[in-house]
Short mmCIF file of N, CA and C and ligand atoms in Angstrom, two decimals:
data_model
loop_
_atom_site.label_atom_id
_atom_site.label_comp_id
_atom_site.label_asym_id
_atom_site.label_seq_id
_atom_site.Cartn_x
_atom_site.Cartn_y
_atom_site.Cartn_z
N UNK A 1 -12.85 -47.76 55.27
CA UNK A 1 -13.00 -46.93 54.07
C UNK A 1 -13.87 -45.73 54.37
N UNK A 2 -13.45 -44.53 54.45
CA UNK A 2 -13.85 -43.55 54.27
C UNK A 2 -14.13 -42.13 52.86
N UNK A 3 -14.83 -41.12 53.17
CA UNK A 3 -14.79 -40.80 52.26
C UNK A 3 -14.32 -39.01 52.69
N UNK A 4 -14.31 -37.92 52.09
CA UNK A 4 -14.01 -36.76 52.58
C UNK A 4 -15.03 -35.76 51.65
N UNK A 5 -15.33 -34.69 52.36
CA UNK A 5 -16.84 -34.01 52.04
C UNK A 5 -15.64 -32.28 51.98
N UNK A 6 -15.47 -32.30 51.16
CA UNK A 6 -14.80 -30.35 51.60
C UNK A 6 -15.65 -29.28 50.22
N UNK A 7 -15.85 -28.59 51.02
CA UNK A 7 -16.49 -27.27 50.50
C UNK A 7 -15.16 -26.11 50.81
N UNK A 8 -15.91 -24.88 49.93
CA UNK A 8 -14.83 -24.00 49.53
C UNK A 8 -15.08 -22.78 51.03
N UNK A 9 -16.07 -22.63 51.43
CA UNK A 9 -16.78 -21.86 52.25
C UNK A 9 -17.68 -22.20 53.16
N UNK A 10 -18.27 -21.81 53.97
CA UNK A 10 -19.12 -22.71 55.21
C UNK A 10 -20.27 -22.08 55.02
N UNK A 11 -20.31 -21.03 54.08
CA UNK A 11 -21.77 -20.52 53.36
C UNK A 11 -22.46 -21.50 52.43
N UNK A 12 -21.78 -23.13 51.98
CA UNK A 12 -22.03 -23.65 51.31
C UNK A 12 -22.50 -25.04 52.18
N UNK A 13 -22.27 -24.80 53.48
CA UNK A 13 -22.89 -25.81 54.15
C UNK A 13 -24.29 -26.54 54.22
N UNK A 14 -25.16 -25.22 54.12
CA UNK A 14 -26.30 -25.23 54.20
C UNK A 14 -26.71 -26.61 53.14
N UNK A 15 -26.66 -26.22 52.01
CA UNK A 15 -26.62 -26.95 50.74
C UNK A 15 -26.42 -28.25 50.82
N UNK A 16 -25.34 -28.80 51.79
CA UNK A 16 -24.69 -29.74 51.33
C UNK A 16 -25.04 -30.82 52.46
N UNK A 17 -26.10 -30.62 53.31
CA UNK A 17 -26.51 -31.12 54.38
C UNK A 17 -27.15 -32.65 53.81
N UNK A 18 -27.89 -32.31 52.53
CA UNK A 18 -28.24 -33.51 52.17
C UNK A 18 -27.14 -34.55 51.44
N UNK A 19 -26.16 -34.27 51.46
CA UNK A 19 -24.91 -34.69 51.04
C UNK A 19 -24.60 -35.71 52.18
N UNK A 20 -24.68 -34.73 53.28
CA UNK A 20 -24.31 -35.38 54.69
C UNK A 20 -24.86 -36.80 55.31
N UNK A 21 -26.30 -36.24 55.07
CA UNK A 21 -27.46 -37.27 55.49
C UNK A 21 -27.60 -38.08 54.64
N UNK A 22 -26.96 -38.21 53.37
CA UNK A 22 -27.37 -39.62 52.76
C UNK A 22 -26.07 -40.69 53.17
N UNK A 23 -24.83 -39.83 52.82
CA UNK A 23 -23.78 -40.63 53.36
C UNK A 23 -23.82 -41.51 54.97
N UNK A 24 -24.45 -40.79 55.67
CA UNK A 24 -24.49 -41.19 57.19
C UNK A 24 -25.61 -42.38 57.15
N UNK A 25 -26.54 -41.80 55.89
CA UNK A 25 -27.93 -42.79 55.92
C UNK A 25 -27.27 -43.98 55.52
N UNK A 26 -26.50 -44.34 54.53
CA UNK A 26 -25.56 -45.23 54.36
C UNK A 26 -23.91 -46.32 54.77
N UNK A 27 -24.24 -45.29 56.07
CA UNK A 27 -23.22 -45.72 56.87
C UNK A 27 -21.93 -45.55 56.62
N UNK A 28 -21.60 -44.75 55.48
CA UNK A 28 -19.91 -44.30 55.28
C UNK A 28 -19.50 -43.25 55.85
N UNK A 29 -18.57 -43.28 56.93
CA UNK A 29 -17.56 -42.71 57.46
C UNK A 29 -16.84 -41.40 56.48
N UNK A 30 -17.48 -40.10 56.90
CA UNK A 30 -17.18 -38.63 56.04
C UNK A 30 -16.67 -37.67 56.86
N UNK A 31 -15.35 -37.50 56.76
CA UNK A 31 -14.59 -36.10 56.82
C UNK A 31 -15.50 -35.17 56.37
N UNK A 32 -15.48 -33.98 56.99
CA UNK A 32 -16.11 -32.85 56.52
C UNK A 32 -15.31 -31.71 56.90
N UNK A 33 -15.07 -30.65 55.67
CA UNK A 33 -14.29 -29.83 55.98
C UNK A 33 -14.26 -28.51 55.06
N UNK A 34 -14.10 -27.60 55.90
CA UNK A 34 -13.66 -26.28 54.75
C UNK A 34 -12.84 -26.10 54.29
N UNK A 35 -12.47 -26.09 53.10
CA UNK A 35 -10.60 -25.75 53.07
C UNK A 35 -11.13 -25.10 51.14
N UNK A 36 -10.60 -24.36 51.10
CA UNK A 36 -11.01 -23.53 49.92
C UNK A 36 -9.47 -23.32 48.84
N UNK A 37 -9.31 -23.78 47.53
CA UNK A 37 -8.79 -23.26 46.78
C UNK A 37 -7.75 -22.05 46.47
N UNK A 38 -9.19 -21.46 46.86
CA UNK A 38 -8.31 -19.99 46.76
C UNK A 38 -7.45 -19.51 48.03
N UNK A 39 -8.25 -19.53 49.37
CA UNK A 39 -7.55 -19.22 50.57
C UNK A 39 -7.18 -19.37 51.58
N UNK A 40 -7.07 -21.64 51.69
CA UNK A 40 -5.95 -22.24 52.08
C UNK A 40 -5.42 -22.95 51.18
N UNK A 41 -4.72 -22.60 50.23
CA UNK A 41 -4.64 -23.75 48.89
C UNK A 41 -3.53 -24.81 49.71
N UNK A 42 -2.40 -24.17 50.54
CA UNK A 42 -1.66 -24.98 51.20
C UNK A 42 -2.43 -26.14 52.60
N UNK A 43 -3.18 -25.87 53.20
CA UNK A 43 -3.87 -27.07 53.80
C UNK A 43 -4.81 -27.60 53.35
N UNK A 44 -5.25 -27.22 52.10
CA UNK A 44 -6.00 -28.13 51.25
C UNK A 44 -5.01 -29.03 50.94
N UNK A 45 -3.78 -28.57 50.12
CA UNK A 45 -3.05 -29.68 49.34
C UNK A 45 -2.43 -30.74 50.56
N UNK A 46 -2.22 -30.37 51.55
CA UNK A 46 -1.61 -30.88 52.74
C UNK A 46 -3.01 -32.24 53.36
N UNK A 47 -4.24 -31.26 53.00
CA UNK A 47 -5.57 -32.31 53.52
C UNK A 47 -5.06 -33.83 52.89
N UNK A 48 -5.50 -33.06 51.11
CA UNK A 48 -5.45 -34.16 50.18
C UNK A 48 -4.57 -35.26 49.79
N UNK A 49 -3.10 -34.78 50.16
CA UNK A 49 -1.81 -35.30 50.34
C UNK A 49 -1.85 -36.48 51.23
N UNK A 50 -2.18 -36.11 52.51
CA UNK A 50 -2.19 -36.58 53.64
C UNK A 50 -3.44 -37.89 53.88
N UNK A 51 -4.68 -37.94 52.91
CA UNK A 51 -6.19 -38.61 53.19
C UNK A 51 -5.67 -40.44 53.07
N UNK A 52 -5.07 -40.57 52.01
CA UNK A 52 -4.70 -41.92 51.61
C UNK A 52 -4.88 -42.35 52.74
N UNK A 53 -3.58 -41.61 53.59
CA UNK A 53 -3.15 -43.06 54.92
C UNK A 53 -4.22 -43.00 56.11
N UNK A 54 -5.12 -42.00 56.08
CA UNK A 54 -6.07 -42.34 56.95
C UNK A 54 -7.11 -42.85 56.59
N UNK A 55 -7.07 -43.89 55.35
CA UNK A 55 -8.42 -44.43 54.65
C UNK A 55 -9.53 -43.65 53.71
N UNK A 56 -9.21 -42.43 53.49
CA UNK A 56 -9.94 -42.05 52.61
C UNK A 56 -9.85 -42.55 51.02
N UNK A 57 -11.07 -42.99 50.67
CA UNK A 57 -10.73 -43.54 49.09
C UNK A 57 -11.47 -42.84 48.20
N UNK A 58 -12.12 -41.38 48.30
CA UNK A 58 -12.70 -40.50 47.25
C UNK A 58 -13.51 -38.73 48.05
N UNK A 59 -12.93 -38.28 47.17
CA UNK A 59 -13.25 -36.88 47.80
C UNK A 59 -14.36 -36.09 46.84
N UNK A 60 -15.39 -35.72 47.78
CA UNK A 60 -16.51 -35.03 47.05
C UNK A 60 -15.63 -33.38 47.45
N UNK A 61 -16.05 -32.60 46.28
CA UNK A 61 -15.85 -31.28 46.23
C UNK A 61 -16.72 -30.22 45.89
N UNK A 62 -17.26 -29.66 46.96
CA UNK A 62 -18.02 -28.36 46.96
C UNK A 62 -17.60 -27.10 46.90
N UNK A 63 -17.88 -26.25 45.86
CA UNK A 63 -17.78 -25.01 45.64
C UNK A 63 -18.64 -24.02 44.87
N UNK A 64 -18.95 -22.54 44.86
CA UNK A 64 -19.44 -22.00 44.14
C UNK A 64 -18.22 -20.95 43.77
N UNK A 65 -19.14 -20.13 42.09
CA UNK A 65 -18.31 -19.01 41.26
C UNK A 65 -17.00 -19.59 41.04
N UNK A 66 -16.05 -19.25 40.90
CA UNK A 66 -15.00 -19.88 40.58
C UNK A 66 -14.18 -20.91 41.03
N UNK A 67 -15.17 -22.00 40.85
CA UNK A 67 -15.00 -23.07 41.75
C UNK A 67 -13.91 -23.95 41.15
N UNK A 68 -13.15 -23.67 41.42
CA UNK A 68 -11.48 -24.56 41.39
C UNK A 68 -11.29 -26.09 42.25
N UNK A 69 -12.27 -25.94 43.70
CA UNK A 69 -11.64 -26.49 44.26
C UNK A 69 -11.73 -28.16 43.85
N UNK A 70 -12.46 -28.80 42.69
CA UNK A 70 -12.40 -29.64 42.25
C UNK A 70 -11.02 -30.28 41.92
N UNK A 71 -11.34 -29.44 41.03
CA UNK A 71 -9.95 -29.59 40.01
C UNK A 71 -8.81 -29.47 40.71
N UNK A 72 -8.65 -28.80 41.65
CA UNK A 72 -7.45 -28.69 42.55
C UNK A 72 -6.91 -29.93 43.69
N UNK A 73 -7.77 -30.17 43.85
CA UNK A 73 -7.83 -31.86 44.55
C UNK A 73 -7.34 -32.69 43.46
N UNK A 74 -8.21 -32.41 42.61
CA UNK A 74 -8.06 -33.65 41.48
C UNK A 74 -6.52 -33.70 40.83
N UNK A 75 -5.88 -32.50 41.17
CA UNK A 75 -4.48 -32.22 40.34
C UNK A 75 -3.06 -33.07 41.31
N UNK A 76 -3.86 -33.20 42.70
CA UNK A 76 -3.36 -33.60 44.26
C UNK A 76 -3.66 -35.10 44.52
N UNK A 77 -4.44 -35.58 43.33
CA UNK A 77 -5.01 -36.66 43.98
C UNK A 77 -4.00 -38.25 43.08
N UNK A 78 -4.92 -39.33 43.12
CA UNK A 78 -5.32 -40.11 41.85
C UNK A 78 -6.63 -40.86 42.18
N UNK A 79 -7.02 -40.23 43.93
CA UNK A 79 -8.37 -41.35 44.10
C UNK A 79 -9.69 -40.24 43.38
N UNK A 80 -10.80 -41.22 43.18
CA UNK A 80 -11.83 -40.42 42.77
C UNK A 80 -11.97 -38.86 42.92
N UNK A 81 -12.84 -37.77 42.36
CA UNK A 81 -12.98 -36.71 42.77
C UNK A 81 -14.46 -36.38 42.01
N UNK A 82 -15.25 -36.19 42.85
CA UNK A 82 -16.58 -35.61 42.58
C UNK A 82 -16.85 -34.59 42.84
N UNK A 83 -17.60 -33.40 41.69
CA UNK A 83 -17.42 -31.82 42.43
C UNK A 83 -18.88 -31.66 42.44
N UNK A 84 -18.68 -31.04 43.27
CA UNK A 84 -20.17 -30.30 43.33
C UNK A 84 -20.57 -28.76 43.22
N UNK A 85 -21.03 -28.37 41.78
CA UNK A 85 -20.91 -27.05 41.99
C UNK A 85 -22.40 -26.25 42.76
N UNK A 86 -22.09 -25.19 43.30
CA UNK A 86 -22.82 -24.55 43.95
C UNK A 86 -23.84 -23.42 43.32
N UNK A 87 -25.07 -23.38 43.54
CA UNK A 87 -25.86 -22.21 42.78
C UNK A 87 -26.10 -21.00 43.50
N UNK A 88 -24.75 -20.72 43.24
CA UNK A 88 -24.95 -19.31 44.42
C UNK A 88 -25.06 -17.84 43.10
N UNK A 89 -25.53 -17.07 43.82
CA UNK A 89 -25.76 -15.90 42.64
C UNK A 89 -24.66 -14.66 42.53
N UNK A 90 -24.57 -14.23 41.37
CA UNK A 90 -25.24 -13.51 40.63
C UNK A 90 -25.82 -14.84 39.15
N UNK A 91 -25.31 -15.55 38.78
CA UNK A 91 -25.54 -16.60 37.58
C UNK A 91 -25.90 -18.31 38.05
N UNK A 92 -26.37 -18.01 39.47
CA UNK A 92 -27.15 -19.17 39.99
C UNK A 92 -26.54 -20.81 39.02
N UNK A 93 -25.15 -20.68 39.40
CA UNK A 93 -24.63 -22.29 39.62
C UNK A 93 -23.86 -22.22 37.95
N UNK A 94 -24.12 -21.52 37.32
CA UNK A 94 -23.57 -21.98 35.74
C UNK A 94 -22.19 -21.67 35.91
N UNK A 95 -21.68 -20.90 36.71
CA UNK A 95 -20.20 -20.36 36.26
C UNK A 95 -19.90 -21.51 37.44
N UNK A 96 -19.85 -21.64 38.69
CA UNK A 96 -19.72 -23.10 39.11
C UNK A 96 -19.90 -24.26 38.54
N UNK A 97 -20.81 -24.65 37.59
CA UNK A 97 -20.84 -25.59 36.59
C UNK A 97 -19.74 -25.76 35.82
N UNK A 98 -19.78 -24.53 35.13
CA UNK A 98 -18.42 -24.76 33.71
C UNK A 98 -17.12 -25.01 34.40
N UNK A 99 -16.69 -23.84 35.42
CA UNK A 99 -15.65 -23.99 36.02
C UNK A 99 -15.16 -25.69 36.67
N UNK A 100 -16.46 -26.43 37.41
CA UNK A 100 -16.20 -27.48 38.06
C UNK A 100 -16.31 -28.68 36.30
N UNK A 101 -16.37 -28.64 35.48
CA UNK A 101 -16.91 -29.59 34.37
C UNK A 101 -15.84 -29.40 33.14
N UNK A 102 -15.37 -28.33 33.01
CA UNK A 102 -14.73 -27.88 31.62
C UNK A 102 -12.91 -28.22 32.48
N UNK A 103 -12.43 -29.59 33.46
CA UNK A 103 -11.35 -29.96 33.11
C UNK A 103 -10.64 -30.01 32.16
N UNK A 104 -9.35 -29.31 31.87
CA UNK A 104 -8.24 -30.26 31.34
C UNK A 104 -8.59 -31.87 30.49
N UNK A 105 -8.24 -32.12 29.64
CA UNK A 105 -8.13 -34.09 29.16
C UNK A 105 -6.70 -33.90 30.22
N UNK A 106 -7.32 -34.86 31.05
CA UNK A 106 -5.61 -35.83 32.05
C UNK A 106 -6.14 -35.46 33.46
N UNK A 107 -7.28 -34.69 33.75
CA UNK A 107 -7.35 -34.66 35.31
C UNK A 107 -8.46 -34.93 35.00
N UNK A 108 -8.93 -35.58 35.73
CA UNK A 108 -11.15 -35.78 35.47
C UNK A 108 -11.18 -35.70 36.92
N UNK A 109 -12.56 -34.61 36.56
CA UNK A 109 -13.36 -34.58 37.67
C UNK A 109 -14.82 -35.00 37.20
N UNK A 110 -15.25 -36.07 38.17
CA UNK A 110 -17.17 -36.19 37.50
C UNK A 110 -18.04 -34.91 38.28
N UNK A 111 -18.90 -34.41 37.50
CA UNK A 111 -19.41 -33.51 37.86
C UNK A 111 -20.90 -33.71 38.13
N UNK A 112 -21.06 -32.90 39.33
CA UNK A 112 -23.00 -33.78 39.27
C UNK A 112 -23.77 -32.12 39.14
N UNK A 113 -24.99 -32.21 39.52
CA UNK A 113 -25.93 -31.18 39.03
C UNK A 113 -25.66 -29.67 40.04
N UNK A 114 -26.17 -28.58 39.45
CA UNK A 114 -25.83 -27.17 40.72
C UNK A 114 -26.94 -27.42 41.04
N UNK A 115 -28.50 -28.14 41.08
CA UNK A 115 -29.62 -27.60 41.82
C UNK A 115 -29.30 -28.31 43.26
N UNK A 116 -30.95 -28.59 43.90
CA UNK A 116 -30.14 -29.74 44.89
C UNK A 116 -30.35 -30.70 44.69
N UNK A 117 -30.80 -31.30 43.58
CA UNK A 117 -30.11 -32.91 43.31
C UNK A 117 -28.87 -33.35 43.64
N UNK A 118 -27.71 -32.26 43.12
CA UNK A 118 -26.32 -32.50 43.09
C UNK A 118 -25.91 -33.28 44.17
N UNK A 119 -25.91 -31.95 45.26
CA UNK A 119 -25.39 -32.97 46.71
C UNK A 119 -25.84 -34.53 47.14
N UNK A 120 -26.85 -34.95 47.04
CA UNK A 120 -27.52 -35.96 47.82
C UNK A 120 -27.16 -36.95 46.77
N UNK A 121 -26.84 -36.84 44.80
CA UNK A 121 -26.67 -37.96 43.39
C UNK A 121 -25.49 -37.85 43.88
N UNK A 122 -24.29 -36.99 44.37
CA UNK A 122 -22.83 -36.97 44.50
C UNK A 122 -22.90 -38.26 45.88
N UNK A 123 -22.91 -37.86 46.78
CA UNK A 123 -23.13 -38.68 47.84
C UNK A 123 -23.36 -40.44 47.03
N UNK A 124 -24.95 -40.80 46.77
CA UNK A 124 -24.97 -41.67 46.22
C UNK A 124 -24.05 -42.32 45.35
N UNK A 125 -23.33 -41.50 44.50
CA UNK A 125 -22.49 -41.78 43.12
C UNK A 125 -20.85 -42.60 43.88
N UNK A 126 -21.10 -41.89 45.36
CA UNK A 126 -19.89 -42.05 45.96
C UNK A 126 -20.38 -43.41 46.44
N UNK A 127 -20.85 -43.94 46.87
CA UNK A 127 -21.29 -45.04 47.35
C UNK A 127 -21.66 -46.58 46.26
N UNK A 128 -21.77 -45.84 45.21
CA UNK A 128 -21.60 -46.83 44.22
C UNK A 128 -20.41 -47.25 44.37
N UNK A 129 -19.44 -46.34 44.39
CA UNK A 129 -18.22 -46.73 43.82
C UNK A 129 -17.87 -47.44 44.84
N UNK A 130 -17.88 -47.20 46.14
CA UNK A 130 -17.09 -48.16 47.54
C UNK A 130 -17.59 -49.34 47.40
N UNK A 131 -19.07 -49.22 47.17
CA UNK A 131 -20.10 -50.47 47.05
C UNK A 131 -19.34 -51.26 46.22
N UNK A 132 -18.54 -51.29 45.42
CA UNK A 132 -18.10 -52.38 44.28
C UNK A 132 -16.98 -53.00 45.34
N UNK A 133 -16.43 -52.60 46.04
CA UNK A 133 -15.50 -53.77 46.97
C UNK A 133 -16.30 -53.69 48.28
N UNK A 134 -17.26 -53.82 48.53
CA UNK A 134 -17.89 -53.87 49.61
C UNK A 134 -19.16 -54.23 49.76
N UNK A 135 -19.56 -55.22 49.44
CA UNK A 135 -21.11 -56.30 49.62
C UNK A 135 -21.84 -56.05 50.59
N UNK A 136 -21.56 -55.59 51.86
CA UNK A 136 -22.78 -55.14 52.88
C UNK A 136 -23.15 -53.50 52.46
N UNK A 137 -21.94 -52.77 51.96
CA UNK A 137 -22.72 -51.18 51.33
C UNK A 137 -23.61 -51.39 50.01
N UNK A 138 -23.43 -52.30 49.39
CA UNK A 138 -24.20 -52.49 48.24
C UNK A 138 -25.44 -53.02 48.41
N UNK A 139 -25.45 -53.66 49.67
CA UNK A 139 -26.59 -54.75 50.37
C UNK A 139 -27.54 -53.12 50.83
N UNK A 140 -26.70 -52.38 51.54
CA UNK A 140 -27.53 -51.01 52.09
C UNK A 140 -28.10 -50.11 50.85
N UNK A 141 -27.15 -49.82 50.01
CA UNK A 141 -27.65 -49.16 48.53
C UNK A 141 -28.79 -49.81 47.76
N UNK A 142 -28.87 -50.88 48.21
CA UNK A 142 -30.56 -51.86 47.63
C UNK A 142 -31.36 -51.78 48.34
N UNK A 143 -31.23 -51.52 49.42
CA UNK A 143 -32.38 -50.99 50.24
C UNK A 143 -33.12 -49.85 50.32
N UNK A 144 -31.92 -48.36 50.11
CA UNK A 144 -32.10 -47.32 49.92
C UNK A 144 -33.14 -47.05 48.42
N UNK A 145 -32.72 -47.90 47.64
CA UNK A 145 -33.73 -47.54 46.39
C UNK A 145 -34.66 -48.03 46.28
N UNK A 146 -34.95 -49.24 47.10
CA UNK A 146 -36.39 -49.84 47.78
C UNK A 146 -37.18 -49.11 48.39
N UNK A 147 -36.49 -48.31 49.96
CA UNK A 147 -37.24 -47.35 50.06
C UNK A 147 -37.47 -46.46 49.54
N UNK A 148 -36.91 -45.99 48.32
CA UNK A 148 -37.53 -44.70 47.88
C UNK A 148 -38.70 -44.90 46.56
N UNK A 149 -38.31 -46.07 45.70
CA UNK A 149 -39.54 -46.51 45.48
C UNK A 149 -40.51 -46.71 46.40
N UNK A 150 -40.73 -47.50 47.41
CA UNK A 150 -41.63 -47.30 47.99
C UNK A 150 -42.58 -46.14 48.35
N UNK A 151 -41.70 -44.90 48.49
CA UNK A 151 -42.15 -43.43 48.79
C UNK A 151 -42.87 -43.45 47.51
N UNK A 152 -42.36 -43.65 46.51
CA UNK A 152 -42.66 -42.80 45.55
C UNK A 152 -44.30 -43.66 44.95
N UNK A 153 -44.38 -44.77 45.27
CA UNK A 153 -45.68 -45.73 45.27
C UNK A 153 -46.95 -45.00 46.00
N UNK A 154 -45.93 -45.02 47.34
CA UNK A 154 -47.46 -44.28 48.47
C UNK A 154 -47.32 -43.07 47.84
N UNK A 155 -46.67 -42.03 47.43
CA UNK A 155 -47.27 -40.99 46.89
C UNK A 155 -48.47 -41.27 45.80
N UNK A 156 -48.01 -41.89 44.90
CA UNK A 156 -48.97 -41.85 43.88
C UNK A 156 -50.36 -42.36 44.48
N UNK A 157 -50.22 -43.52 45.31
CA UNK A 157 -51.41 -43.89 46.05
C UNK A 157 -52.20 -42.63 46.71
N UNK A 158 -51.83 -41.51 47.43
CA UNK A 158 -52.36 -40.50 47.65
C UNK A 158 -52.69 -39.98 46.86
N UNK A 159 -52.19 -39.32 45.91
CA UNK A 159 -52.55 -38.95 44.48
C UNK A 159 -53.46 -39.34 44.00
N UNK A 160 -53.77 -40.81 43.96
CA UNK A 160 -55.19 -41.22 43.03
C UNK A 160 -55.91 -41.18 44.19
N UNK A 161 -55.85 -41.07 45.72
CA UNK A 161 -56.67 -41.32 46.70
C UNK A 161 -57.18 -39.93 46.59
N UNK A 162 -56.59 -38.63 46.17
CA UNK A 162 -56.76 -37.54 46.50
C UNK A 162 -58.13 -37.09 45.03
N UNK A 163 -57.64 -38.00 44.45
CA UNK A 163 -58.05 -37.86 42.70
C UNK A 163 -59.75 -38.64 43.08
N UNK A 164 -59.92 -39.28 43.34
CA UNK A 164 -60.89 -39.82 43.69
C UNK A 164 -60.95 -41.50 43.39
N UNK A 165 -59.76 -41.97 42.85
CA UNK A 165 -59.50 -42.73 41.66
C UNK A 165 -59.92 -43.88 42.15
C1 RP5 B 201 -16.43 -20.31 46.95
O1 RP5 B 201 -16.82 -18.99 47.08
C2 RP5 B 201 -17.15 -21.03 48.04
O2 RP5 B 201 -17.27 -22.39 47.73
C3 RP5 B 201 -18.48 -20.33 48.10
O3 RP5 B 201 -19.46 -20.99 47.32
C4 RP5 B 201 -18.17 -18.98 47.49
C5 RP5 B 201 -18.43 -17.80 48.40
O4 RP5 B 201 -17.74 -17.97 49.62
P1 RP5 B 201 -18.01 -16.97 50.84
O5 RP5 B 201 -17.67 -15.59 50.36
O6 RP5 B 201 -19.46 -17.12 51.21
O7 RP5 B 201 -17.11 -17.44 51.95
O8 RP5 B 201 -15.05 -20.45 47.07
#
């Protein structure tokens, strides 16, 4: 079971690194790829067409400004589709927002946040979902929130250590 990571542009890479690193931190197997909406719409649809038989079972989608490429998968698909819109400027992520969120009723796309929460909750969100037929990723996803509670403990412990407390 794999999953597939495509952005609209490779200017959006940067961004999406923590996308990368949580999936890998979790051990799921991610395609990564550029293929854009607007200007390969034909080897996009050919990507998405084609993912089934090589085990892909949900596609995250990155884009900024008139970010289609959600919805455009999602029109190609029937497995999951998670978009991720991008906060690129002049309107820092909102017109990527509406565009990736304001589907059609009959195609759903789930949409996660433009800051960088987005990438790294999309990733996770994706791993829920495999996690439900898969008991050792769910076994890893309980760990992951162990450790980050944990982080978030020793912080505060510094915090009152810093506080005098
Ligand atoms: C979108 O256009 C891409 O996802 C990217 O966020 C934006 C700008 O692309 P470039 O002009 O940087 O290639 O399709």
């Amino acid at each position: 079971m794999s999953v597939a990571l495509l952005m609209g542009s490779d200017s959006d890479f940067p961004r999406l690194e923590s996308c990368v690193t949580t999936l890998r931190s979790l051990e799921i197997p991610v395609e990564v790829r550029v293929l854009s909406a607007h200007r390969t719409p034909g080897p996009l649809v050919e990507f998405v067409t084609s993912a089934p038989q090589r085990g892909i079972r949900l596609f995250l989608c990155a884009a900024g400004g008139a970010a289609h490429l959600a919805g455009v998968v999602a029109a190609h698909t029937s497995l999951p589709v998670l978009g991720i819109p991008m906060d690129n400027p002049p309107f820092d992520g909102l017109d990527s927002l509406l565009s990736t969120v304001q589907m059609p009723g009959g195609v759903p796309v789930a949409t996660f946040g433009a800051g960088p929460g987005g990438p790294p909750n999309a990733a996770l969100f994706a791993a829920r979902v495999l996690a439900l037929s898969d008991p050792e990723l769910a076994e890893r996803l309980q760990a992951h929130r162990q450790a980050q509670a944990a982080k978030v403990a020793a912080k505060d412990a510094a915090l009152q250590q810093k506080l005098g407390g």
